[in-house]
Coordinates of C-alpha atoms and ligand atoms in Angstrom, one line a residue:
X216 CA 2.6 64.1 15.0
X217 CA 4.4 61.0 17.0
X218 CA 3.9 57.6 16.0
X219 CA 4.9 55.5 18.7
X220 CA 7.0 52.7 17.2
X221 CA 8.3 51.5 20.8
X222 CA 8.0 52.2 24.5
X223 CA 11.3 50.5 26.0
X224 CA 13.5 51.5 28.3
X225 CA 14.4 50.9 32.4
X226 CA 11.6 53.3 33.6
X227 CA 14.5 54.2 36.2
X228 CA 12.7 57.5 37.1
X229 CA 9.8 55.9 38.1
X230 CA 12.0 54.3 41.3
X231 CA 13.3 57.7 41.7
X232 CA 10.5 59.9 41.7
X233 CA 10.2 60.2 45.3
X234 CA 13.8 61.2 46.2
X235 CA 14.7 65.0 47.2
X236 CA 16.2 67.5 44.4
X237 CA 19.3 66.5 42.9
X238 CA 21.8 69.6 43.2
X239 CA 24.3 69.9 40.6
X240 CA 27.1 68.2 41.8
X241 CA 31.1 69.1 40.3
X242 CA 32.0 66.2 42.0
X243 CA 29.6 63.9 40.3
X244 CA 30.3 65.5 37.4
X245 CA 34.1 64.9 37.9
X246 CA 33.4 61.3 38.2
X247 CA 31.2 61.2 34.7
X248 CA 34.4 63.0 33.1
X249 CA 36.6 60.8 34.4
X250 CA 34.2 57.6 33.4
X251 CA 34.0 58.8 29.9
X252 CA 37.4 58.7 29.2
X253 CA 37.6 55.1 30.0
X254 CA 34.3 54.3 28.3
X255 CA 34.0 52.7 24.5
X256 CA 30.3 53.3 24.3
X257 CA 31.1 55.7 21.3
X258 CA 33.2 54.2 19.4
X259 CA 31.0 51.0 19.7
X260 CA 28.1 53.1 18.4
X261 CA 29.8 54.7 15.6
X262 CA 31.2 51.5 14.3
X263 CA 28.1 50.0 14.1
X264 CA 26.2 52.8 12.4
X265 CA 29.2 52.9 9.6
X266 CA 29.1 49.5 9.5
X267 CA 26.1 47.8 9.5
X268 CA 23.9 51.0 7.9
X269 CA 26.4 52.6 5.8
X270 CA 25.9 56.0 3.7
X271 CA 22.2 56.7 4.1
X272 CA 20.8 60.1 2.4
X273 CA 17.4 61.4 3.4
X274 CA 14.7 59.7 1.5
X275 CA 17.0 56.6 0.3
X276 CA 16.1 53.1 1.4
X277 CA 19.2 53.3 3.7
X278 CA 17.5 56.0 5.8
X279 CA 14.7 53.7 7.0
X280 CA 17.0 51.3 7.8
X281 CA 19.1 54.7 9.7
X282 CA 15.6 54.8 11.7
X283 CA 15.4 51.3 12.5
X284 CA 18.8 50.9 13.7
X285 CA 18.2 54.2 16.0
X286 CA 15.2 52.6 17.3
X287 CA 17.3 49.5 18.0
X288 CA 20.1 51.1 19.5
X289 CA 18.1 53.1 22.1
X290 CA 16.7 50.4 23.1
X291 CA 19.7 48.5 23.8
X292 CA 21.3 51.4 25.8
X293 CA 17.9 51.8 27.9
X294 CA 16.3 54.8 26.9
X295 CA 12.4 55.2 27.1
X296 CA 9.7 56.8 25.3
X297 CA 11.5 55.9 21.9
X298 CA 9.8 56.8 18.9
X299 CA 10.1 58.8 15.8
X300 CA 8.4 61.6 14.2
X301 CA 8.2 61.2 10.5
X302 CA 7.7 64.1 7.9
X303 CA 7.7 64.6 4.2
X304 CA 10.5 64.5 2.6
X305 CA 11.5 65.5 -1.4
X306 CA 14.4 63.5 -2.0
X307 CA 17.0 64.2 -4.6
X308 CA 19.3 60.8 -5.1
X309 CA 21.6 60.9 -7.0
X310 CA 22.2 57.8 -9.8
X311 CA 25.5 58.5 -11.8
X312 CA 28.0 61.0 -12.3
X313 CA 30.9 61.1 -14.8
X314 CA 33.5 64.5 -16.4
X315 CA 36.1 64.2 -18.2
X316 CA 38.3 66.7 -19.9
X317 CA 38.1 66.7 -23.4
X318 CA 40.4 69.2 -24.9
X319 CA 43.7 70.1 -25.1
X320 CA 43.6 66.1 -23.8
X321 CA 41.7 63.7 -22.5
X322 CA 41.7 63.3 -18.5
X323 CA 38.9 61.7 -16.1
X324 CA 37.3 64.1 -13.6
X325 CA 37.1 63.5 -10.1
X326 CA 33.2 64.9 -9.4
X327 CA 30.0 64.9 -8.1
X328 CA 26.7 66.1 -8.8
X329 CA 25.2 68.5 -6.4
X330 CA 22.2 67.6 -4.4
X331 CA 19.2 69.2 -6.2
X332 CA 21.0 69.7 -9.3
X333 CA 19.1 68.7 -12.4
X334 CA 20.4 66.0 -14.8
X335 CA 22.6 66.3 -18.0
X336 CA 20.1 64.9 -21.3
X337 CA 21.4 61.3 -21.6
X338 CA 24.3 62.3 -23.9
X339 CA 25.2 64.3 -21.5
X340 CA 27.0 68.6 -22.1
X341 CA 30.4 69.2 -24.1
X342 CA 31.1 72.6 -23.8
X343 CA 34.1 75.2 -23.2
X344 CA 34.8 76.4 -19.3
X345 CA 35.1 79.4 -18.1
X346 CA 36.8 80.0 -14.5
X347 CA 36.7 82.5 -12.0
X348 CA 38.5 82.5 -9.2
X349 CA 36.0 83.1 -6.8
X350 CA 32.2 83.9 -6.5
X351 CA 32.8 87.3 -6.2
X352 CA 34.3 87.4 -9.5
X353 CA 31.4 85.8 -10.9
X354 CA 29.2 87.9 -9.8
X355 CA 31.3 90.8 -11.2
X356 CA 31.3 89.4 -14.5
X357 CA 28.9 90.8 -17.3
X358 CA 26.0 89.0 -18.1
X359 CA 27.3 88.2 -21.8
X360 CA 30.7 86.2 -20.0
X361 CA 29.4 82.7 -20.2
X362 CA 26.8 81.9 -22.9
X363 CA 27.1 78.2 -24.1
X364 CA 29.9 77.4 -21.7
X365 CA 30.4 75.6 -18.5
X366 CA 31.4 77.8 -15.4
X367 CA 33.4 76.6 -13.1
X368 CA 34.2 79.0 -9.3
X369 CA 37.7 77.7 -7.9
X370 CA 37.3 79.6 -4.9
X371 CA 39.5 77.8 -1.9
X372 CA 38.3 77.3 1.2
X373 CA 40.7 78.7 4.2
X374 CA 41.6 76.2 7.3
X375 CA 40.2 77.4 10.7
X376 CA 39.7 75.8 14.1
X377 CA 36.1 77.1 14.7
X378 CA 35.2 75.6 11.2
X379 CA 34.0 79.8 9.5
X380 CA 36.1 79.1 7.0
X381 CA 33.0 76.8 5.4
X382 CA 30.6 79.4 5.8
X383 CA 32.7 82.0 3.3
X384 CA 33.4 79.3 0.8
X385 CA 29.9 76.9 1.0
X386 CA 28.5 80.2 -0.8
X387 CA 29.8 79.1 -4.1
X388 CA 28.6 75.8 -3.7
X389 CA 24.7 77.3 -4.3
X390 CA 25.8 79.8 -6.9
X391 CA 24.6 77.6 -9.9
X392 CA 22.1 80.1 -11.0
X393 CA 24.7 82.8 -11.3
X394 CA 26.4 81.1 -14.1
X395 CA 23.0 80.2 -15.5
X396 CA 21.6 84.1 -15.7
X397 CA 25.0 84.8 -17.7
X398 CA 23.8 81.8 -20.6
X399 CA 25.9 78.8 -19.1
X400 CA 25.1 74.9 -20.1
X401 CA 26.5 74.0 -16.7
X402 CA 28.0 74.9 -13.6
X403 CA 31.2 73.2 -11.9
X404 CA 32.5 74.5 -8.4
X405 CA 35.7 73.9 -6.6
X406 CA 35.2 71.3 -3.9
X407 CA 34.3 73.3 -0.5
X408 CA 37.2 71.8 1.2
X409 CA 40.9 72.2 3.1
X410 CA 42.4 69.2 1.5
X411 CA 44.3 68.5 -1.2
X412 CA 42.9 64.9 -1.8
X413 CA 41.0 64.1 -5.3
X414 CA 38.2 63.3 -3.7
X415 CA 35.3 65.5 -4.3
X416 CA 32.9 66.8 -1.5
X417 CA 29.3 66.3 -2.0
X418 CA 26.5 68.8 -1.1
X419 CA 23.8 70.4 -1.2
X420 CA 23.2 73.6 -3.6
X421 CA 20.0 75.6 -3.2
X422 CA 16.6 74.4 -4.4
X423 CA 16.0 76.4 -7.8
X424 CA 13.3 78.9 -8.0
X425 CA 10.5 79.0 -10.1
X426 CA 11.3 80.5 -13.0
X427 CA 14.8 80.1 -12.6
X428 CA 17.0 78.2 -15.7
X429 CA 18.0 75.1 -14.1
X430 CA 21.3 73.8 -15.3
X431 CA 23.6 70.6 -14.1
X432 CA 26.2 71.2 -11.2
X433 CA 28.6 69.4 -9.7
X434 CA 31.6 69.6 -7.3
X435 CA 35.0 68.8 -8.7
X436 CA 38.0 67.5 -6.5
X437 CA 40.4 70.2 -5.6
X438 CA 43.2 69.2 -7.8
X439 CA 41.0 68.6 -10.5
X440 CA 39.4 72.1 -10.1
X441 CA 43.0 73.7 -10.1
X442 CA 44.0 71.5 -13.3
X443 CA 41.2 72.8 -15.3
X444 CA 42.3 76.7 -14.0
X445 CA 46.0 76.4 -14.8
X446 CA 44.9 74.6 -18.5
X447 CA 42.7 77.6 -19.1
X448 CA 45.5 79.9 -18.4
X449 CA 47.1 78.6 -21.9
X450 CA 43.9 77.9 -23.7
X451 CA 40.1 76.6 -23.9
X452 CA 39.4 73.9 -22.3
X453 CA 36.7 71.7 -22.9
X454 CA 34.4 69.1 -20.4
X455 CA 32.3 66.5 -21.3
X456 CA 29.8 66.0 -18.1
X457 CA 27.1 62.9 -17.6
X458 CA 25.0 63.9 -14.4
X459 CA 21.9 61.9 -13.4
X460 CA 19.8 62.2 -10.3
X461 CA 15.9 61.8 -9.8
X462 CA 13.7 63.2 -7.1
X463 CA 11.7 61.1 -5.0
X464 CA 8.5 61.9 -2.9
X465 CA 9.2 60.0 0.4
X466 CA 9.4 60.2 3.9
X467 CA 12.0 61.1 7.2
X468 CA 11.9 60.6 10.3
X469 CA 13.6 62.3 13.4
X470 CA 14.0 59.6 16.4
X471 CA 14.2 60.2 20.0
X472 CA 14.3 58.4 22.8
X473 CA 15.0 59.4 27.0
X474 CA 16.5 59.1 29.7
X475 CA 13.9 60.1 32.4
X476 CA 15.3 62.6 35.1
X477 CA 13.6 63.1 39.1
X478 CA 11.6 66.2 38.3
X479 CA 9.2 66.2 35.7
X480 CA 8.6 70.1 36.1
X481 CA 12.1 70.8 35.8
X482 CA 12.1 70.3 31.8
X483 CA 14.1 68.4 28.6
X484 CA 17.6 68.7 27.7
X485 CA 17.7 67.9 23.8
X486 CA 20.5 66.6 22.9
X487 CA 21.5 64.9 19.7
X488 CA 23.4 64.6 16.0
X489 CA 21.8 63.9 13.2
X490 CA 21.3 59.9 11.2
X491 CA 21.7 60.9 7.9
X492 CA 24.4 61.4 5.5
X493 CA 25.8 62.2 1.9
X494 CA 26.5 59.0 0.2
X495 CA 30.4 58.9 -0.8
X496 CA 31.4 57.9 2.4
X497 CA 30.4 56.2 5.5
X498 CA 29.2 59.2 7.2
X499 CA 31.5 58.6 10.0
X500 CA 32.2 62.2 11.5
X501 CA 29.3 63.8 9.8
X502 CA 27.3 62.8 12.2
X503 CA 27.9 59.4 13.5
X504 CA 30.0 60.8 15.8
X505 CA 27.5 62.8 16.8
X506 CA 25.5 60.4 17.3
X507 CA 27.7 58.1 19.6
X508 CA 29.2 61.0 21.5
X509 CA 25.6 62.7 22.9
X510 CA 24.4 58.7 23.0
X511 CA 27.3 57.9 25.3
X512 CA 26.9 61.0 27.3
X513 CA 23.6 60.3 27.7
X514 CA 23.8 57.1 29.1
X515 CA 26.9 57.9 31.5
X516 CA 24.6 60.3 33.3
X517 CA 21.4 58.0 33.5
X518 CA 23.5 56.3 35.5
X519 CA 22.8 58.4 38.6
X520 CA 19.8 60.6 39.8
X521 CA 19.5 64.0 37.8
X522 CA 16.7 66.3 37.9
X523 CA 15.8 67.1 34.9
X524 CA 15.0 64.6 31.4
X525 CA 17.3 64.0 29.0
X526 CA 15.8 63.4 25.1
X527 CA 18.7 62.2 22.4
X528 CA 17.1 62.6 18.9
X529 CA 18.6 61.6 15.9
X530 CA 17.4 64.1 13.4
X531 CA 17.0 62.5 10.3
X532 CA 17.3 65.2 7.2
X533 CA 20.2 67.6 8.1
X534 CA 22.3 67.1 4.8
X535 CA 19.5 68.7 2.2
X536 CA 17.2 70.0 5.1
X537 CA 13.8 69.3 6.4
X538 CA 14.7 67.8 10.2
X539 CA 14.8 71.5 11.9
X540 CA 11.6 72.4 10.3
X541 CA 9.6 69.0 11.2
X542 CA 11.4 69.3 15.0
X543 CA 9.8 72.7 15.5
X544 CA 6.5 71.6 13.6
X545 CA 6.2 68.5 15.9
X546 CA 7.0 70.3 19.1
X547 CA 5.7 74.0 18.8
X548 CA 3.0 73.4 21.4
X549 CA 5.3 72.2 24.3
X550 CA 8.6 74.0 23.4
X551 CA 8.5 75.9 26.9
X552 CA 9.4 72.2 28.7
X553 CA 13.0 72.6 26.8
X554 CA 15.3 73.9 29.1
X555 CA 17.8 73.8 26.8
X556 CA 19.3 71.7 23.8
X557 CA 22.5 71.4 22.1
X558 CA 23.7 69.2 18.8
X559 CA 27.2 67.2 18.0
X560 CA 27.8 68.0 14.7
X561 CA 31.3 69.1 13.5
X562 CA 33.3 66.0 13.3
X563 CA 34.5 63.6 16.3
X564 CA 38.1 65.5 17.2
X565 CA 38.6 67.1 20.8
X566 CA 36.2 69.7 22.1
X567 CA 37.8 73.2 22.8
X568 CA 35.1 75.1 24.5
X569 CA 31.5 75.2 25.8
X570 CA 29.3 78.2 25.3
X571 CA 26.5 78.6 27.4
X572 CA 23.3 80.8 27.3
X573 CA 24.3 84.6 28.1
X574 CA 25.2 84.6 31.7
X575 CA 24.6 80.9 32.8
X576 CA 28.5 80.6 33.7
X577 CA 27.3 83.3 36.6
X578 CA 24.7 80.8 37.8
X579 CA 26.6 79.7 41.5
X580 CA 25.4 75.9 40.4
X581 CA 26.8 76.3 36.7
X582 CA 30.3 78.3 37.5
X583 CA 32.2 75.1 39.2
X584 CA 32.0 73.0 35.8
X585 CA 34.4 75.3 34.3
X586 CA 37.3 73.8 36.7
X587 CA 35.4 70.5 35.7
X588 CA 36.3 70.7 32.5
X589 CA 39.7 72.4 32.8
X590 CA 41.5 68.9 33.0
X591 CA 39.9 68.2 29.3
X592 CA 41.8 71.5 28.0
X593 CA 37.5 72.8 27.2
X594 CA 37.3 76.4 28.1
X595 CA 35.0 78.0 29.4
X596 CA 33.9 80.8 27.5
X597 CA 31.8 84.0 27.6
X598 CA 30.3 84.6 24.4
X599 CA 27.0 82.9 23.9
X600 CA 26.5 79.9 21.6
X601 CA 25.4 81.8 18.0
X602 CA 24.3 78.5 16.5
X603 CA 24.4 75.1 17.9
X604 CA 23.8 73.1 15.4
X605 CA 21.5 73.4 12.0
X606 CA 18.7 70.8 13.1
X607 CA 18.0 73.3 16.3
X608 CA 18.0 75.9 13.9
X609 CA 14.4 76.5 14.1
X610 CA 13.5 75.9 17.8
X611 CA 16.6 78.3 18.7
X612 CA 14.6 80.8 16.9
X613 CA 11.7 79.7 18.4
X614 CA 13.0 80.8 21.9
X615 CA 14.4 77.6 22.8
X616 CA 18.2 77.9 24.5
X617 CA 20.9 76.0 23.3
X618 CA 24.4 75.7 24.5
X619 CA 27.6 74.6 22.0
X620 CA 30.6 72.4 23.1
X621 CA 33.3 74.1 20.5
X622 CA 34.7 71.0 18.1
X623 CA 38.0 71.4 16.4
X624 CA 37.6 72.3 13.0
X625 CA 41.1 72.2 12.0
X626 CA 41.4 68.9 9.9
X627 CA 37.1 68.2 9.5
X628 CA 36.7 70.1 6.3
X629 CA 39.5 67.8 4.6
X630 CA 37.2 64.7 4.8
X631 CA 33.5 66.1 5.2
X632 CA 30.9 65.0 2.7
X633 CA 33.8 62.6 0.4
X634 CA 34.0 59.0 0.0
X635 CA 37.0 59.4 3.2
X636 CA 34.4 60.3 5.5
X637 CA 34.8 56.9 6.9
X638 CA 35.6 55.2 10.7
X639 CA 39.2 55.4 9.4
X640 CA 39.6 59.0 10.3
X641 CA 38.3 58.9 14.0
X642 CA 40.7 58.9 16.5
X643 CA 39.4 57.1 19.3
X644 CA 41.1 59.3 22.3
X645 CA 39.9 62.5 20.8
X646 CA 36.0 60.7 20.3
X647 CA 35.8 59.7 24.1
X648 CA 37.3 63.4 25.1
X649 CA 33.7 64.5 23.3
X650 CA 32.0 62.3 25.5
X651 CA 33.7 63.2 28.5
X652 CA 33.0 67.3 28.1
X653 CA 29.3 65.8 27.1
X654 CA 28.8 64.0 30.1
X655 CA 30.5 66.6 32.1
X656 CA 28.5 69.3 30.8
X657 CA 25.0 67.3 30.6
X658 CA 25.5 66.6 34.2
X659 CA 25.6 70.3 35.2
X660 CA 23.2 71.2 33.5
X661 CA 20.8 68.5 34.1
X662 CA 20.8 69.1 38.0
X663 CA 21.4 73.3 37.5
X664 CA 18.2 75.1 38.6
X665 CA 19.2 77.7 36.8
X666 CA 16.6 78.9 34.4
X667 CA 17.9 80.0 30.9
X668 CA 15.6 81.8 29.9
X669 CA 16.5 84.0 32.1
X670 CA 20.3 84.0 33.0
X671 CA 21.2 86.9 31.2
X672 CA 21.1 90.5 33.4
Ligands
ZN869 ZN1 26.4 67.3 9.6

């Protein structure tokens, strides 16, 4: 379902309809690149969505003010057909979090609650931890470990330039209902992060299941995590925790807007990062940047003829989920007129790679943007994209191809979801060599006749 909050935009196909195909061009898109790194367009964007909108979760009233800014901002950079596509939305918000230690002495903890954890009664849980070192371990102890206490998994999370480190730690962060089969009161996990800051990392942890005991978690900053495990070395320890959240029944919204291409019948490039966020921070790599990058992109290539359209949505419930789902749901019936789609989502620091669709580098309009990009140290590489962002998540497996410009990872996973998730870590050079592979790439691909659907042999 659409609801059409705006029709704006420079209608610039319309004066270009009757021109003759546009070939992909490595020239044109040599001049893009080269445009892009002389271009503020990003940074401008991403300053004003962490400045003037702020943290906005799914379902808060920050969100709808996320929506209207988006509107607003495609509009201003001259995109048509902008509108968003609003879906149900269960919120969980969160209201206050306190720890401290207890016992052998008092100490504040550095936490937070996890979204869709369950609140602590008013008074909120004392009770004796127990730690394990990792998930594993958790799940290897007996079922009579942890009656009564609070579990905590200190299980670190290992640095890696593709980012896979998160996937092999972010395990733990959903393992609440481990501890709560062995008799736990409440269930602490090490922050899923690379850093060494106090800060804790937000997130989400899995809905419970019916049935299941639900039981307070929350994330603890890494030295705070590694405090409690060396205390418990000597002794017990004991926490005092105070978590309270409520769950809302509200609404999201993805936005989109486009920039129109020459041939309606060669299909939609979607493109996009998502407009929410956790709340410590300002949301600034996770996924303003996201944001700003595909936006300037977008609006470096509008500024010559190519074939096919270009949509930038703003998907507008990645953090706790819902935005994949309602982009398939609104766009089931016509998902044959996306040629392909890709999503910004793993900070703002330089782009290492693109992956394509299996065996679109062989397409003789494709191959040439490898020496395109080679200037911007982007490799060209082989291996199809395996994901390419969660909000395609569902269209991917839908059928729909997506392609993956490679972020480094290195340093993200030291900042994601905390309150230093802010405009302070961007580094401006590195957010306009996004936008240059972007534009670069988008170029390519936007004139390509290659099909890719059908690239591979
Ligand atoms: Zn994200």
């Amino acid at each position: 379902m659409y609801v059409r909050a705006a029709v704006l935009g420079l209608c610039l196909a319309a004066s270009m309809a009757g021109l003759s195909a546009v070939r992909a061009d490595p020239q044109k898109a040599a001049r893009l690149r080269d445009a892009a790194l002389a271009d503020d367009t990003a940074w401008q964007v991403l300053e004003s969505l962490t400045t003037e909108v702020g943290p906005r979760p799914a379902g808060s009233p920050a969100a709808a003010r996320a929506r209207d800014w988006g509107l607003a901002k495609l509009a201003a950079l001259g995109f048509s057909n902008i509108h968003v596509e609003p879906f149900a939305k269960q919120a969980w918000l969160r209201d206050s979090d306190a720890g401290e230690i207890t016992g052998p002495f008092p100490h504040k903890l550095a936490l937070l609650g996890l979204g869709n954890s369950v609140s602590t009664p008013p008074q909120g849980i004392t009770a004796e931890v127990v730690v394990f070192a990792s998930l594993a371990a958790l799940k290897a102890a007996p079922s009579s470990c942890c009656a009564g206490k609070i579990v905590l998994v200190n299980q670190p999370m290992t640095r890696t330039q593709n980012g896979d480190g998160y996937a092999g730690s972010v395990r733990a962060r959903s393992a609440a209902p481990e501890a709560a089969r062995r008799g736990a009161v409440a269930y602490l996990v090490r922050s899923i992060s690379t850093g060494t800051a106090r800060a804790p990392h937000a997130g989400a942890m899995q809905p419970w299941k019916p049935g299941e005991r639900a039981i307070p978690a929350a994330a603890l900053g890494v030295p705070d995590a590694d405090l409690i495990a060396r205390m418990a070395e000597h002794g017990p320890v004991s926490v005092h925790l105070l978590l309270q959240s409520h769950v809302s029944a509200s609404t999201a919204w993805n936005v989109s807007g486009e920039i129109p291409g020459t041939d309606p019948k060669a299909g939609v490039i979607v493109i996009g990062g998502h407009l929410d966020s956790w709340d410590p921070g300002t949301g600034a790599i996770d996924d303003a940047s996201g944001i700003a990058i595909t936006i300037a992109a977008a609006k470096l290539v509008a500024a010559t003829p190519h074939r096919r359209t270009i949509r930038l949505v703003m998907w507008g419930s990645e953090e706790t989920g819902g935005s994949s789902a309602a982009y398939l749901a609104a766009h089931k019936s016509e998902l044959g007129d996306i040629a392909i789609a890709g999503e910004s989502d793993l900070g703002a620091d330089r782009v290492y790679g693109l992956q394509l669709p299996a065996g679109a580098w062989a397409a003789p309009d494709i191959a040439p943007l490898e020496t395109v990009l080679a200037p911007l140290k982007v490799m060209a590489r082989p291996a199809p994209a395996e994901e390419a962002g969660s909000d395609l998540e569902d269209v991917k497996a839908a059928g729909v191809p997506v392609f993956a410009l490679n972020q480094d990872a290195s340093r993200y996973f030291d900042y994601h979801h905390s309150q230093d998730d802010t405009l302070a870590i961007v580094d401006p050079a590195q957010l306009r060599q996004n936008v240059a592979a972007w534009a670069a790439t988008l170029s390519i691909l936007a004139d390509s006749d290659a099909d890719f659907r059908k690239t591979k042999k």
